[in-house]
Amino acid sequence: MVAPPPPPTKPATTADDGFRMEHDLLGDEQVPNDCYYGIQTMRAIQNFDITGVPIGHFPQLIRALAMVKKACALANHELGNLDKAKKDAIVQAADEIINGALLKQFPVDLIQGGAGTSTNMNMNEVIANRGLELMGHQKGEYHYLHPNNDVNMSQSTNDVYPTACRLAIVFSDDPLIESVRNLMKAMNDKAEEFKDVLKLGRTQLQDAVPMTLGVEFHGWSLTLGKDLDRMENVAQQFSSMNLGGTAIGTGINTDERYTSIAIKKLSEVTGVALTTAPSLVEATSDMGDFMSFSSMLRRLAVKLSKISNDLRLLSSGPRGGINDINLPPMQPGSSIMPGKVNPVIPEAVNQVCFQVIGNDLAVHMASEAGQLQLNAFEPVIIYNILSSLRMMTNATNMLAERCICGITANTEHCERTVRESIGIVTAFSPFLGYEKSTALARQALATGRNVIDLIKEEHLLSDTKIDSIMTPANLTGPSSLLSDVKVKNADRSNTHLRNPSTVPLDQIFGPAVVAMESPRPPVGHRKRPTAQPSP
């Protein structure tokens, strides 16, 4: 059954040339004639001049909200509550917005009071006024197609706005996934290129043991891969919607069949398999999914920042730093120091990561601040998440294309550092023993001598043995050389056990262990401490 026509509303009137007069609860307001938005959007523009970032700055959010409006119009028409002419006008206007038109007609600041009402009304007014044009009417003639009565039928900001936010995250996640894949590929390509470059590993910024530069790059790729798996599951995480819950999740002012039909239509419009949340009341008030996703972005940011730190350290120098690698020079680095080139790309990535980590804190604080049946702070939640998604996507692409792909290795410097390092003594420790190796390290450090030269000078190992220990395969992974060492050490240390009956126990296990295993009196016969009388 088609719903009866709404009561007539006060029509827009011409105020001055180039403006129309619109009316709402608070009175009249002039709206430029070339604007598709209306009076409520005008009030939001006046009220919320905060970030300078309009909602149109995030096309995925606008696209998602237009899809929700289209799906709702289709559902309302199927239920007989919206006539075909109005449905067609809403759907066509929504399709234009979905395809990227009219983005400049969404000027409302993304951070706003009202739990997203200004964003919802901005969309309602643009669709209504564009729909009026398609129907042959003038903008503002809302008695033919009304932003609230028709475009917003069976809806509340409290269900359509979070639904659109969830979809916007799903749409915005795909570019980030692709950018992380590109970064991983760039790292894997460098891992293959540098697989034979022997370099010194470092722990706590001190010389440690050798490794290959290829392994280092491969490790960075692997750690990003763990987060890629999580990002690829985001569509499933955000597929449960509260659409149809209207104001607080109870579904007031909707047909009992509306929710299931609206979700079905939205799935068809978006191409995403969507479901209705088990509890619309819970889904309307809880921000758990947004917190989880923001935390995932923070985790990725922490890893990217650490990788950027490593890149800056490894390229430090060129003569006074580590200098294992060369980053591609992007721009002159100093206005006063000629020839200086700074690691500007990793530095920029660091700063993006700092911002994303801060955004995550804002998301969690806003999530905690929700009260009773609604969280009024969803605008700042989605602002920070979409900002983080955009920045992380751009930063990972930048890091891959303008840094990782152009890195070169200082191969000779890396190998010389390994040979001259005190840390190389670790490779000889199984053959010389820990104490002797420690003495060699101290001597090398005190005299500035090379560890290998000291070993040769003291005739501790043959040249052949030294060469076999110093092979890259032995220095950078498990070694077959150690199996023979362990057998010999075991033979020497266990000779006194071949006839244990002739050896005192304290020589085998130590006097402390023997004392521990001596017979003890039964528990009940142990002497208990007695309280001393007070003086």
Short mmCIF file of C-alpha atoms in Angstrom, two decimals, residues 174-438:
data_model
loop_
_atom_site.label_atom_id
_atom_site.label_comp_id
_atom_site.label_asym_id
_atom_site.label_seq_id
_atom_site.Cartn_x
_atom_site.Cartn_y
_atom_site.Cartn_z
CA ASP A 174 41.30 -2.47 -0.30
CA PRO A 175 43.78 0.24 -1.39
CA LEU A 176 45.74 -0.24 1.84
CA ILE A 177 45.90 -3.99 1.27
CA GLU A 178 47.23 -3.39 -2.24
CA SER A 179 49.83 -0.90 -1.03
CA VAL A 180 51.09 -3.29 1.67
CA ARG A 181 51.36 -6.04 -0.95
CA ASN A 182 53.43 -3.72 -3.14
CA LEU A 183 55.71 -2.88 -0.22
CA MET A 184 56.18 -6.55 0.64
CA LYS A 185 57.04 -7.33 -2.98
CA ALA A 186 59.63 -4.54 -3.05
CA MET A 187 61.19 -5.91 0.14
CA ASN A 188 61.20 -9.48 -1.18
CA ASP A 189 62.86 -8.31 -4.41
CA LYS A 190 65.61 -6.66 -2.36
CA ALA A 191 65.89 -9.76 -0.17
CA GLU A 192 66.70 -11.77 -3.29
CA GLU A 193 69.10 -9.11 -4.58
CA PHE A 194 70.99 -8.96 -1.27
CA LYS A 195 70.85 -12.66 -0.34
CA ASP A 196 74.65 -13.03 -0.54
CA VAL A 197 75.61 -9.73 1.11
CA LEU A 198 77.20 -10.62 4.45
CA LYS A 199 76.75 -7.96 7.11
CA LEU A 200 76.89 -7.52 10.84
CA GLY A 201 73.74 -8.00 12.88
CA ARG A 202 73.27 -5.72 15.85
CA THR A 203 71.40 -6.03 19.12
CA GLN A 204 70.82 -3.04 21.41
CA LEU A 205 72.83 -1.03 18.86
CA GLN A 206 75.92 -3.11 19.68
CA ASP A 207 77.79 -5.47 17.35
CA ALA A 208 76.26 -8.95 17.48
CA VAL A 209 76.70 -11.76 14.94
CA PRO A 210 76.75 -11.90 11.14
CA MET A 211 73.68 -12.20 8.95
CA THR A 212 72.83 -11.43 5.34
CA LEU A 213 71.23 -8.21 4.22
CA GLY A 214 68.71 -10.31 2.31
CA VAL A 215 67.51 -11.98 5.51
CA GLU A 216 66.98 -8.55 7.05
CA PHE A 217 64.74 -7.39 4.20
CA HIS A 218 62.89 -10.70 4.17
CA GLY A 219 62.16 -10.34 7.87
CA TRP A 220 60.53 -6.96 7.28
CA SER A 221 58.32 -8.45 4.59
CA LEU A 222 57.24 -11.34 6.80
CA THR A 223 56.21 -9.12 9.69
CA LEU A 224 54.00 -7.04 7.38
CA GLY A 225 52.46 -10.23 6.00
CA LYS A 226 50.96 -11.04 9.38
CA ASP A 227 49.02 -7.78 9.32
CA LEU A 228 48.00 -8.29 5.71
CA ASP A 229 46.13 -11.44 6.72
CA ARG A 230 44.17 -9.46 9.30
CA MET A 231 43.33 -6.68 6.86
CA GLU A 232 42.00 -9.13 4.30
CA ASN A 233 39.39 -10.29 6.82
CA VAL A 234 38.04 -6.81 7.48
CA ALA A 235 35.01 -7.22 5.19
CA GLN A 236 33.82 -10.08 7.34
CA GLN A 237 34.38 -8.06 10.51
CA PHE A 238 32.27 -5.16 9.22
CA SER A 239 29.56 -7.16 7.44
CA SER A 240 27.14 -7.13 10.38
CA MET A 241 24.97 -3.99 10.19
CA ASN A 242 22.48 -2.21 12.43
CA LEU A 243 20.48 -0.87 9.46
CA GLY A 244 16.80 -0.94 10.38
CA GLY A 245 17.42 -0.28 14.05
CA THR A 246 16.62 3.43 13.54
CA ALA A 247 17.05 5.58 16.68
CA ILE A 248 18.29 3.15 19.35
CA GLY A 249 18.07 -0.26 17.70
CA THR A 250 14.41 -1.03 18.43
CA GLY A 251 13.33 -0.34 14.84
CA ILE A 252 10.71 2.27 15.68
CA ASN A 253 8.92 3.75 12.61
CA THR A 254 9.79 0.82 10.35
CA ASP A 255 7.74 -1.95 8.79
CA GLU A 256 8.48 -5.29 10.46
CA ARG A 257 9.71 -6.59 7.10
CA TYR A 258 11.89 -3.58 6.39
CA THR A 259 15.19 -4.57 8.03
CA SER A 260 15.67 -7.85 6.17
CA ILE A 261 14.67 -6.30 2.84
CA ALA A 262 16.93 -3.26 3.34
CA ILE A 263 19.95 -5.44 4.18
CA LYS A 264 19.25 -7.62 1.13
CA LYS A 265 19.04 -4.55 -1.12
CA LEU A 266 22.21 -3.08 0.38
CA SER A 267 24.08 -6.33 -0.27
CA GLU A 268 22.98 -6.17 -3.90
CA VAL A 269 23.92 -2.50 -4.26
CA THR A 270 27.38 -2.87 -2.67
CA GLY A 271 28.31 -6.35 -3.83
CA VAL A 272 29.28 -7.15 -0.23
CA ALA A 273 27.62 -10.01 1.66
CA LEU A 274 25.96 -8.23 4.58
CA THR A 275 23.95 -9.48 7.53
CA THR A 276 21.77 -7.96 10.22
CA ALA A 277 23.47 -7.68 13.60
CA PRO A 278 22.17 -10.21 16.17
CA SER A 279 21.16 -7.31 18.43
CA LEU A 280 20.44 -3.96 16.79
CA VAL A 281 20.42 -2.27 20.19
CA GLU A 282 23.92 -3.55 20.98
CA ALA A 283 25.18 -2.77 17.48
CA THR A 284 23.87 0.81 17.71
CA SER A 285 25.75 1.59 20.91
CA ASP A 286 28.90 -0.57 20.74
CA MET A 287 32.05 0.60 18.95
CA GLY A 288 34.04 -2.61 19.41
CA ASP A 289 34.60 -3.31 15.70
CA PHE A 290 35.89 0.21 15.11
CA MET A 291 38.30 -0.13 18.04
CA SER A 292 39.59 -3.47 16.77
CA PHE A 293 40.19 -2.13 13.28
CA SER A 294 41.89 1.01 14.57
CA SER A 295 44.13 -1.14 16.76
CA MET A 296 45.10 -3.15 13.68
CA LEU A 297 46.12 0.07 11.94
CA ARG A 298 48.12 1.07 15.01
CA ARG A 299 49.90 -2.30 14.97
CA LEU A 300 50.79 -1.84 11.30
CA ALA A 301 51.98 1.70 12.05
CA VAL A 302 54.25 0.49 14.85
CA LYS A 303 55.85 -2.03 12.49
CA LEU A 304 56.29 0.45 9.65
CA SER A 305 57.80 2.98 12.03
CA LYS A 306 60.27 0.39 13.33
CA ILE A 307 61.24 -0.53 9.75
CA SER A 308 61.71 3.16 8.96
CA ASN A 309 63.91 3.53 12.03
CA ASP A 310 66.02 0.61 10.81
CA LEU A 311 66.35 2.11 7.34
CA ARG A 312 67.54 5.42 8.77
CA LEU A 313 70.07 3.70 11.03
CA LEU A 314 71.40 1.33 8.38
CA SER A 315 71.89 4.21 5.94
CA SER A 316 73.46 6.55 8.50
CA GLY A 317 76.76 8.11 7.54
CA PRO A 318 78.04 8.00 4.93
CA ARG A 319 81.35 8.03 6.82
CA GLY A 320 80.41 8.44 10.45
CA GLY A 321 77.53 5.98 10.66
CA ILE A 322 76.58 2.37 9.99
CA ASN A 323 76.42 2.85 6.20
CA ASP A 324 75.32 -0.70 5.34
CA ILE A 325 72.91 0.58 2.68
CA ASN A 326 72.30 3.65 0.54
CA LEU A 327 68.82 5.12 0.33
CA PRO A 328 67.95 6.76 -2.99
CA PRO A 329 68.55 10.52 -2.71
CA MET A 330 65.23 12.33 -2.99
CA GLN A 331 66.16 15.97 -2.34
CA PRO A 332 68.98 18.13 -0.94
CA GLY A 333 69.03 17.79 2.82
CA SER A 334 70.28 21.06 4.19
CA SER A 335 70.11 24.78 3.56
CA ILE A 336 73.54 25.25 5.17
CA MET A 337 75.47 21.96 4.77
CA PRO A 338 76.41 21.36 1.12
CA GLY A 339 76.12 17.80 -0.12
CA LYS A 340 73.98 16.56 2.76
CA VAL A 341 71.11 14.22 1.86
CA ASN A 342 68.56 13.19 4.48
CA PRO A 343 66.43 10.01 4.71
CA VAL A 344 63.27 12.03 4.04
CA ILE A 345 61.05 9.13 2.97
CA PRO A 346 61.51 7.02 6.13
CA GLU A 347 61.22 10.20 8.19
CA ALA A 348 57.88 10.98 6.58
CA VAL A 349 56.68 7.42 7.18
CA ASN A 350 57.68 7.73 10.84
CA GLN A 351 55.53 10.82 11.18
CA VAL A 352 52.54 9.16 9.53
CA CYS A 353 52.89 6.29 11.96
CA PHE A 354 53.03 8.62 14.95
CA GLN A 355 49.80 10.25 13.75
CA VAL A 356 48.07 6.90 13.21
CA ILE A 357 49.02 5.79 16.72
CA GLY A 358 47.56 9.03 18.07
CA ASN A 359 44.42 8.57 15.97
CA ASP A 360 43.94 5.16 17.53
CA LEU A 361 44.00 6.69 20.99
CA ALA A 362 41.32 9.18 19.91
CA VAL A 363 39.19 6.30 18.56
CA HIS A 364 39.42 4.44 21.86
CA MET A 365 38.65 7.52 23.93
CA ALA A 366 35.63 8.32 21.75
CA SER A 367 34.44 4.72 21.98
CA GLU A 368 34.66 4.79 25.76
CA ALA A 369 32.76 8.09 25.94
CA GLY A 370 29.53 6.69 24.47
CA GLN A 371 26.54 6.81 26.79
CA LEU A 372 23.56 4.50 27.15
CA GLN A 373 21.98 3.59 23.78
CA LEU A 374 24.17 5.66 21.44
CA ASN A 375 27.73 6.79 20.92
CA ALA A 376 27.54 10.45 19.88
CA PHE A 377 31.22 10.51 18.93
CA GLU A 378 31.16 8.33 15.82
CA PRO A 379 32.16 11.33 13.64
CA VAL A 380 35.58 11.60 15.29
CA ILE A 381 35.92 7.81 15.23
CA ILE A 382 35.37 7.56 11.49
CA TYR A 383 37.41 10.73 10.86
CA ASN A 384 40.44 9.20 12.54
CA ILE A 385 40.04 5.75 11.00
CA LEU A 386 39.56 7.05 7.45
CA SER A 387 42.43 9.50 7.95
CA SER A 388 44.66 6.68 9.16
CA LEU A 389 43.66 4.47 6.23
CA ARG A 390 44.44 7.20 3.72
CA MET A 391 47.77 8.16 5.30
CA MET A 392 48.90 4.55 5.70
CA THR A 393 48.01 3.76 2.10
CA ASN A 394 49.94 6.76 0.80
CA ALA A 395 52.88 6.15 3.15
CA THR A 396 53.33 2.48 2.22
CA ASN A 397 53.18 3.29 -1.48
CA MET A 398 55.70 6.09 -0.98
CA LEU A 399 58.04 3.85 1.03
CA ALA A 400 57.96 1.13 -1.62
CA GLU A 401 58.29 3.31 -4.71
CA ARG A 402 60.53 6.12 -3.48
CA CYS A 403 62.75 4.27 -1.04
CA ILE A 404 62.86 0.46 -0.96
CA CYS A 405 63.03 -0.03 -4.74
CA GLY A 406 66.06 2.25 -5.01
CA ILE A 407 68.16 0.93 -2.11
CA THR A 408 71.68 -0.27 -2.86
CA ALA A 409 74.06 -2.21 -0.62
CA ASN A 410 77.57 -1.19 0.40
CA THR A 411 78.74 -4.78 0.03
CA GLU A 412 82.47 -4.31 0.65
CA HIS A 413 81.82 -2.13 3.69
CA CYS A 414 79.40 -4.70 5.12
CA GLU A 415 81.83 -7.59 4.71
CA ARG A 416 84.75 -5.59 6.11
CA THR A 417 82.67 -4.72 9.16
CA VAL A 418 82.02 -8.42 9.75
CA ARG A 419 85.71 -9.32 9.51
CA GLU A 420 86.78 -6.52 11.84
CA SER A 421 83.99 -6.95 14.34
CA ILE A 422 84.61 -8.14 17.89
CA GLY A 423 81.30 -9.98 17.57
CA ILE A 424 82.82 -12.44 15.09
CA VAL A 425 84.39 -14.20 18.08
CA THR A 426 80.96 -15.72 18.77
CA ALA A 427 81.43 -18.00 15.76
CA PHE A 428 84.67 -19.34 17.28
CA SER A 429 83.30 -19.78 20.79
CA PRO A 430 82.15 -23.42 20.28
CA PHE A 431 85.69 -24.34 19.20
CA LEU A 432 87.69 -22.25 21.68
CA GLY A 433 85.37 -22.13 24.66
CA TYR A 434 83.55 -19.17 26.17
CA GLU A 435 86.35 -17.99 28.48
CA LYS A 436 89.05 -18.05 25.82
CA SER A 437 86.73 -16.31 23.36
CA THR A 438 85.98 -13.63 25.94
#
